PDB file of C-alpha atoms in Angstrom:
ATOM      1  CA  ARG A 895     106.616 -34.511 150.423  1.00  0.00           C
ATOM      2  CA  ARG A 896     109.305 -33.930 152.446  1.00  0.00           C
ATOM      3  CA  SER A 897     112.860 -32.669 150.898  1.00  0.00           C
ATOM      4  CA  SER A 898     114.471 -36.165 151.286  1.00  0.00           C
ATOM      5  CA  ASP A 899     111.727 -37.744 150.394  1.00  0.00           C
ATOM      6  CA  LEU A 900     111.506 -36.215 146.543  1.00  0.00           C
ATOM      7  CA  LEU A 901     115.452 -36.105 146.723  1.00  0.00           C
ATOM      8  CA  ALA A 902     115.013 -39.683 147.149  1.00  0.00           C
ATOM      9  CA  ARG A 903     112.708 -40.048 144.199  1.00  0.00           C
ATOM     10  CA  ARG A 904     114.550 -38.192 141.393  1.00  0.00           C
ATOM     11  CA  LEU A 905     117.322 -40.028 142.057  1.00  0.00           C
ATOM     12  CA  GLY A 906     115.748 -43.032 141.728  1.00  0.00           C
ATOM     13  CA  GLU A 907     114.220 -42.174 138.777  1.00  0.00           C
ATOM     14  CA  ALA A 908     117.043 -40.692 137.646  1.00  0.00           C
ATOM     15  CA  ASP A 909     118.930 -43.765 138.003  1.00  0.00           C
ATOM     16  CA  GLY A 910     116.397 -46.201 137.266  1.00  0.00           C
ATOM     17  CA  GLY A 911     116.314 -47.658 139.867  1.00  0.00           C
ATOM     18  CA  ALA A 912     114.087 -48.503 143.505  1.00  0.00           C
ATOM     19  CA  VAL A 913     114.038 -46.087 146.120  1.00  0.00           C
ATOM     20  CA  VAL A 914     112.623 -47.009 150.017  1.00  0.00           C
ATOM     21  CA  LEU A 915     111.409 -43.751 151.257  1.00  0.00           C
ATOM     22  CA  PRO A 916     111.985 -42.933 154.991  1.00  0.00           C
ATOM     23  CA  GLY A 917     109.942 -45.200 157.571  1.00  0.00           C
ATOM     24  CA  GLU A 918     109.405 -48.108 155.182  1.00  0.00           C
ATOM     25  CA  SER A 919     112.022 -50.560 156.842  1.00  0.00           C
ATOM     26  CA  ASP A 920     110.624 -54.310 156.915  1.00  0.00           C
ATOM     27  CA  ARG A 921     107.891 -53.794 154.565  1.00  0.00           C
ATOM     28  CA  SER A 922     109.427 -51.321 151.832  1.00  0.00           C
ATOM     29  CA  ARG A 923     107.790 -49.818 149.286  1.00  0.00           C
ATOM     30  CA  VAL A 924     109.337 -49.953 146.043  1.00  0.00           C
ATOM     31  CA  ILE A 925     109.253 -47.087 144.098  1.00  0.00           C
ATOM     32  CA  SER A 926     110.559 -47.419 139.974  1.00  0.00           C
ATOM     33  CA  GLY A 927     111.952 -50.829 140.031  1.00  0.00           C
ATOM     34  CA  ARG A 928     114.460 -53.149 141.587  1.00  0.00           C
ATOM     35  CA  ALA A 929     114.350 -52.925 146.305  1.00  0.00           C
ATOM     36  CA  SER A 930     117.053 -50.801 147.821  1.00  0.00           C
ATOM     37  CA  HIS A 931     118.195 -51.022 151.398  1.00  0.00           C
ATOM     38  CA  ALA A 932     118.754 -47.447 151.683  1.00  0.00           C
ATOM     39  CA  ARG A 933     118.075 -45.881 155.209  1.00  0.00           C
ATOM     40  CA  TRP A 934     117.551 -42.064 155.464  1.00  0.00           C
ATOM     41  CA  PRO A 935     119.197 -40.259 158.473  1.00  0.00           C
ATOM     42  CA  ARG A 936     116.389 -39.140 161.384  1.00  0.00           C
ATOM     43  CA  GLY A 937     116.861 -35.902 163.406  1.00  0.00           C
ATOM     44  CA  ASN A 938     115.339 -33.454 165.147  1.00  0.00           C
ATOM     45  CA  LEU A 939     113.691 -31.856 161.853  1.00  0.00           C
ATOM     46  CA  SER A 940     111.780 -29.152 163.547  1.00  0.00           C
ATOM     47  CA  ALA A 941     108.298 -28.564 161.746  1.00  0.00           C
ATOM     48  CA  ARG A 942     109.500 -25.179 160.062  1.00  0.00           C
ATOM     49  CA  ASN A 943     112.259 -26.670 158.400  1.00  0.00           C
ATOM     50  CA  LEU A 944     109.896 -29.485 157.804  1.00  0.00           C
ATOM     51  CA  VAL A 945     107.592 -27.076 155.964  1.00  0.00           C
ATOM     52  CA  ARG A 946     110.129 -25.098 154.646  1.00  0.00           C
ATOM     53  CA  MET A 947     111.719 -27.982 152.595  1.00  0.00           C
ATOM     54  CA  ARG A 948     108.769 -28.898 151.544  1.00  0.00           C
ATOM     55  CA  GLU A 949     108.421 -25.835 149.423  1.00  0.00           C
ATOM     56  CA  ARG A 950     112.457 -26.521 147.791  1.00  0.00           C
ATOM     57  CA  THR A 951     114.569 -28.348 146.143  1.00  0.00           C
ATOM     58  CA  PRO A 952     116.715 -29.704 149.031  1.00  0.00           C
ATOM     59  CA  ASP A 953     120.425 -28.041 149.288  1.00  0.00           C
ATOM     60  CA  VAL A 954     123.084 -30.456 148.796  1.00  0.00           C
ATOM     61  CA  ALA A 955     127.058 -30.284 149.886  1.00  0.00           C
ATOM     62  CA  ILE A 956     129.347 -32.500 147.889  1.00  0.00           C
ATOM     63  CA  ILE A 957     132.490 -33.263 149.902  1.00  0.00           C
ATOM     64  CA  GLY A 958     135.227 -34.339 147.099  1.00  0.00           C
ATOM     65  CA  ALA A 959     135.176 -34.175 143.013  1.00  0.00           C
ATOM     66  CA  GLY A 960     136.683 -37.339 142.682  1.00  0.00           C
ATOM     67  CA  MET A 961     135.030 -40.599 140.826  1.00  0.00           C
ATOM     68  CA  SER A 962     132.386 -39.739 143.049  1.00  0.00           C
ATOM     69  CA  GLY A 963     131.718 -36.722 143.689  1.00  0.00           C
ATOM     70  CA  ILE A 964     131.078 -36.375 139.579  1.00  0.00           C
ATOM     71  CA  GLY A 965     128.593 -38.953 139.529  1.00  0.00           C
ATOM     72  CA  MET A 966     126.930 -38.121 142.578  1.00  0.00           C
ATOM     73  CA  ALA A 967     127.218 -34.205 140.538  1.00  0.00           C
ATOM     74  CA  ALA A 968     125.759 -35.417 137.958  1.00  0.00           C
ATOM     75  CA  LYS A 969     123.171 -37.803 138.865  1.00  0.00           C
ATOM     76  CA  LEU A 970     121.758 -34.824 140.655  1.00  0.00           C
ATOM     77  CA  LYS A 971     121.603 -32.795 137.610  1.00  0.00           C
ATOM     78  CA  MET A 972     119.885 -35.539 136.106  1.00  0.00           C
ATOM     79  CA  ALA A 973     117.439 -35.518 138.364  1.00  0.00           C
ATOM     80  CA  GLY A 974     116.460 -31.833 137.859  1.00  0.00           C
ATOM     81  CA  ILE A 975     118.205 -30.840 141.272  1.00  0.00           C
ATOM     82  CA  ASP A 976     120.511 -27.697 140.712  1.00  0.00           C
ATOM     83  CA  SER A 977     120.748 -26.263 144.163  1.00  0.00           C
ATOM     84  CA  PHE A 978     124.341 -28.706 145.205  1.00  0.00           C
ATOM     85  CA  HIS A 979     127.880 -27.392 145.403  1.00  0.00           C
ATOM     86  CA  LEU A 980     131.444 -29.626 145.906  1.00  0.00           C
ATOM     87  CA  TYR A 981     134.037 -28.613 147.691  1.00  0.00           C
ATOM     88  CA  GLU A 982     137.668 -30.257 146.632  1.00  0.00           C
ATOM     89  CA  GLN A 983     140.569 -30.247 148.113  1.00  0.00           C
ATOM     90  CA  TRP A 984     142.829 -30.138 144.769  1.00  0.00           C
ATOM     91  CA  ASP A 985     142.677 -27.753 141.902  1.00  0.00           C
ATOM     92  CA  ASP A 986     141.046 -29.276 139.779  1.00  0.00           C
ATOM     93  CA  VAL A 987     138.286 -32.250 139.337  1.00  0.00           C
ATOM     94  CA  GLY A 988     139.424 -35.763 139.408  1.00  0.00           C
ATOM     95  CA  GLY A 989     140.054 -36.746 143.302  1.00  0.00           C
ATOM     96  CA  THR A 990     142.851 -39.516 143.107  1.00  0.00           C
ATOM     97  CA  TRP A 991     143.269 -39.595 139.601  1.00  0.00           C
ATOM     98  CA  HIS A 992     144.472 -36.217 139.280  1.00  0.00           C
ATOM     99  CA  ALA A 993     146.320 -36.066 142.500  1.00  0.00           C
ATOM    100  CA  ASN A 994     148.570 -38.845 141.624  1.00  0.00           C
ATOM    101  CA  THR A 995     150.099 -38.593 138.359  1.00  0.00           C
ATOM    102  CA  TYR A 996     153.656 -40.764 138.543  1.00  0.00           C
ATOM    103  CA  PRO A 997     154.326 -43.281 135.633  1.00  0.00           C
ATOM    104  CA  GLY A 998     153.351 -46.549 135.710  1.00  0.00           C
ATOM    105  CA  LEU A 999     149.968 -45.617 137.109  1.00  0.00           C
ATOM    106  CA  PHE A1000     146.987 -47.626 136.499  1.00  0.00           C
ATOM    107  CA  CYS A1001     143.896 -48.467 137.463  1.00  0.00           C
ATOM    108  CA  ASP A1002     143.251 -52.142 138.527  1.00  0.00           C
ATOM    109  CA  VAL A1003     139.956 -52.335 137.997  1.00  0.00           C
ATOM    110  CA  PRO A1004     139.093 -52.688 133.659  1.00  0.00           C
ATOM    111  CA  SER A1005     138.456 -49.440 132.597  1.00  0.00           C
ATOM    112  CA  ARG A1006     134.704 -51.222 130.969  1.00  0.00           C
ATOM    113  CA  TYR A1007     133.485 -51.140 134.569  1.00  0.00           C
ATOM    114  CA  TYR A1008     135.044 -48.550 136.463  1.00  0.00           C
ATOM    115  CA  GLN A1009     133.112 -45.550 134.012  1.00  0.00           C
ATOM    116  CA  TYR A1010     129.625 -44.233 134.774  1.00  0.00           C
ATOM    117  CA  ARG A1011     126.295 -45.706 133.220  1.00  0.00           C
ATOM    118  CA  PHE A1012     124.992 -42.917 132.249  1.00  0.00           C
ATOM    119  CA  ALA A1013     128.388 -42.006 130.441  1.00  0.00           C
ATOM    120  CA  PRO A1014     130.100 -44.894 129.023  1.00  0.00           C
ATOM    121  CA  ASN A1015     133.721 -44.293 127.418  1.00  0.00           C
ATOM    122  CA  PRO A1016     133.547 -46.874 123.938  1.00  0.00           C
ATOM    123  CA  ASP A1017     136.910 -45.363 123.287  1.00  0.00           C
ATOM    124  CA  TRP A1018     139.278 -46.815 126.420  1.00  0.00           C
ATOM    125  CA  THR A1019     142.802 -47.356 125.119  1.00  0.00           C
ATOM    126  CA  HIS A1020     143.961 -49.860 127.439  1.00  0.00           C
ATOM    127  CA  VAL A1021     142.075 -52.659 129.272  1.00  0.00           C
ATOM    128  CA  TYR A1022     143.364 -51.198 132.652  1.00  0.00           C
ATOM    129  CA  SER A1023     143.469 -47.659 131.434  1.00  0.00           C
ATOM    130  CA  PRO A1024     146.723 -45.368 132.673  1.00  0.00           C
ATOM    131  CA  GLY A1025     145.547 -42.676 135.512  1.00  0.00           C
ATOM    132  CA  ARG A1026     145.764 -39.687 132.985  1.00  0.00           C
ATOM    133  CA  GLU A1027     143.330 -41.651 130.838  1.00  0.00           C
ATOM    134  CA  ILE A1028     140.797 -41.880 133.732  1.00  0.00           C
ATOM    135  CA  TRP A1029     141.519 -38.381 134.774  1.00  0.00           C
ATOM    136  CA  GLU A1030     140.635 -36.956 131.123  1.00  0.00           C
ATOM    137  CA  TYR A1031     137.756 -38.884 131.107  1.00  0.00           C
ATOM    138  CA  LEU A1032     136.255 -37.437 134.499  1.00  0.00           C
ATOM    139  CA  SER A1033     136.884 -34.110 133.238  1.00  0.00           C
ATOM    140  CA  ARG A1034     135.285 -34.773 130.576  1.00  0.00           C
ATOM    141  CA  VAL A1035     132.289 -36.399 132.432  1.00  0.00           C
ATOM    142  CA  ALA A1036     132.375 -33.068 134.796  1.00  0.00           C
ATOM    143  CA  ASP A1037     132.613 -30.294 132.036  1.00  0.00           C
ATOM    144  CA  ARG A1038     129.233 -32.183 130.095  1.00  0.00           C
ATOM    145  CA  PHE A1039     127.368 -31.954 133.581  1.00  0.00           C
ATOM    146  CA  GLY A1040     128.860 -28.493 134.381  1.00  0.00           C
ATOM    147  CA  VAL A1041     130.461 -29.627 138.064  1.00  0.00           C
ATOM    148  CA  ARG A1042     133.759 -27.085 137.753  1.00  0.00           C
ATOM    149  CA  GLU A1043     131.311 -24.134 137.890  1.00  0.00           C
ATOM    150  CA  LYS A1044     129.282 -25.555 141.395  1.00  0.00           C
ATOM    151  CA  THR A1045     132.577 -26.534 142.505  1.00  0.00           C
ATOM    152  CA  SER A1046     135.007 -24.373 145.373  1.00  0.00           C
ATOM    153  CA  PHE A1047     138.610 -26.217 144.373  1.00  0.00           C
ATOM    154  CA  GLY A1048     141.353 -25.413 146.851  1.00  0.00           C
ATOM    155  CA  THR A1049     138.487 -25.838 149.695  1.00  0.00           C
ATOM    156  CA  ALA A1050     138.825 -28.116 152.220  1.00  0.00           C
ATOM    157  CA  VAL A1051     136.155 -28.817 154.077  1.00  0.00           C
ATOM    158  CA  ASP A1052     136.857 -28.946 157.959  1.00  0.00           C
ATOM    159  CA  VAL A1053     133.602 -29.271 160.033  1.00  0.00           C
ATOM    160  CA  ALA A1054     130.321 -30.089 159.222  1.00  0.00           C
ATOM    161  CA  ARG A1055     127.457 -29.559 162.462  1.00  0.00           C
ATOM    162  CA  TRP A1056     124.021 -30.663 162.294  1.00  0.00           C
ATOM    163  CA  GLU A1057     122.128 -28.083 164.131  1.00  0.00           C
ATOM    164  CA  ASP A1058     118.456 -27.060 163.710  1.00  0.00           C
ATOM    165  CA  GLY A1059     117.435 -29.577 161.479  1.00  0.00           C
ATOM    166  CA  ARG A1060     120.166 -28.691 158.556  1.00  0.00           C
ATOM    167  CA  TRP A1061     124.066 -29.804 158.289  1.00  0.00           C
ATOM    168  CA  HIS A1062     126.348 -26.514 158.582  1.00  0.00           C
ATOM    169  CA  LEU A1063     129.282 -26.876 156.972  1.00  0.00           C
ATOM    170  CA  ARG A1064     132.522 -24.693 157.441  1.00  0.00           C
ATOM    171  CA  THR A1065     136.077 -24.852 155.162  1.00  0.00           C
ATOM    172  CA  LYS A1066     139.117 -24.481 156.635  1.00  0.00           C
ATOM    173  CA  ASN A1067     139.745 -21.149 154.565  1.00  0.00           C
ATOM    174  CA  GLY A1068     136.851 -19.752 156.890  1.00  0.00           C
ATOM    175  CA  GLU A1069     133.851 -20.027 154.456  1.00  0.00           C
ATOM    176  CA  GLU A1070     130.332 -21.144 156.086  1.00  0.00           C
ATOM    177  CA  ALA A1071     127.426 -22.189 153.930  1.00  0.00           C
ATOM    178  CA  VAL A1072     123.867 -24.157 155.340  1.00  0.00           C
ATOM    179  CA  TYR A1073     122.672 -27.598 153.423  1.00  0.00           C
ATOM    180  CA  ASP A1074     119.901 -30.277 154.318  1.00  0.00           C
ATOM    181  CA  PHE A1075     122.242 -32.608 152.836  1.00  0.00           C
ATOM    182  CA  ILE A1076     125.785 -33.956 152.671  1.00  0.00           C
ATOM    183  CA  VAL A1077     127.456 -36.265 150.482  1.00  0.00           C
ATOM    184  CA  THR A1078     130.481 -37.707 151.210  1.00  0.00           C
ATOM    185  CA  ALA A1079     132.924 -38.331 148.877  1.00  0.00           C
ATOM    186  CA  ALA A1080     136.373 -37.615 150.201  1.00  0.00           C
ATOM    187  CA  GLY A1081     137.973 -41.071 149.439  1.00  0.00           C
ATOM    188  CA  GLY A1082     140.119 -42.844 151.244  1.00  0.00           C
TER     189      GLY A1082
END
């Protein structure tokens, strides 16, 4: 199986959801549950790269260590995929909940909905929790899944270039790395 198939299958199984594999469009084969409309990018993957990807777990870059980035990292870990790295422009996890600390900052989504299904928090202090409490929750989840150890803090991604069937990533401070997949979780 291709690396993307392995990633999709593992993530779908970890979530208890469905996965639609590449090339399975209108009459999609659904794996383990509900239908999905996932689309996988098609590129100029060489035969050499396809063989190499079948023999190993895919390398994944996650850009951003806020709610989406932490969630993606946790789901990869739960799926048994540890070959990922996060890039975060700030000095800690939490995204907007780390960057914004002004008085009166609250979430406009009820807390019971603004959490991960795999890491419920029964102890929210407010229906609409303050920013600091949300950041503390995200921080606990990041620690539980070892996200900090896999994150380059103070590191903004400058360039991501698709070349020879892989993503070539360069940060603003000149670091370079190559990945099979990039997950953009940089927020808005």
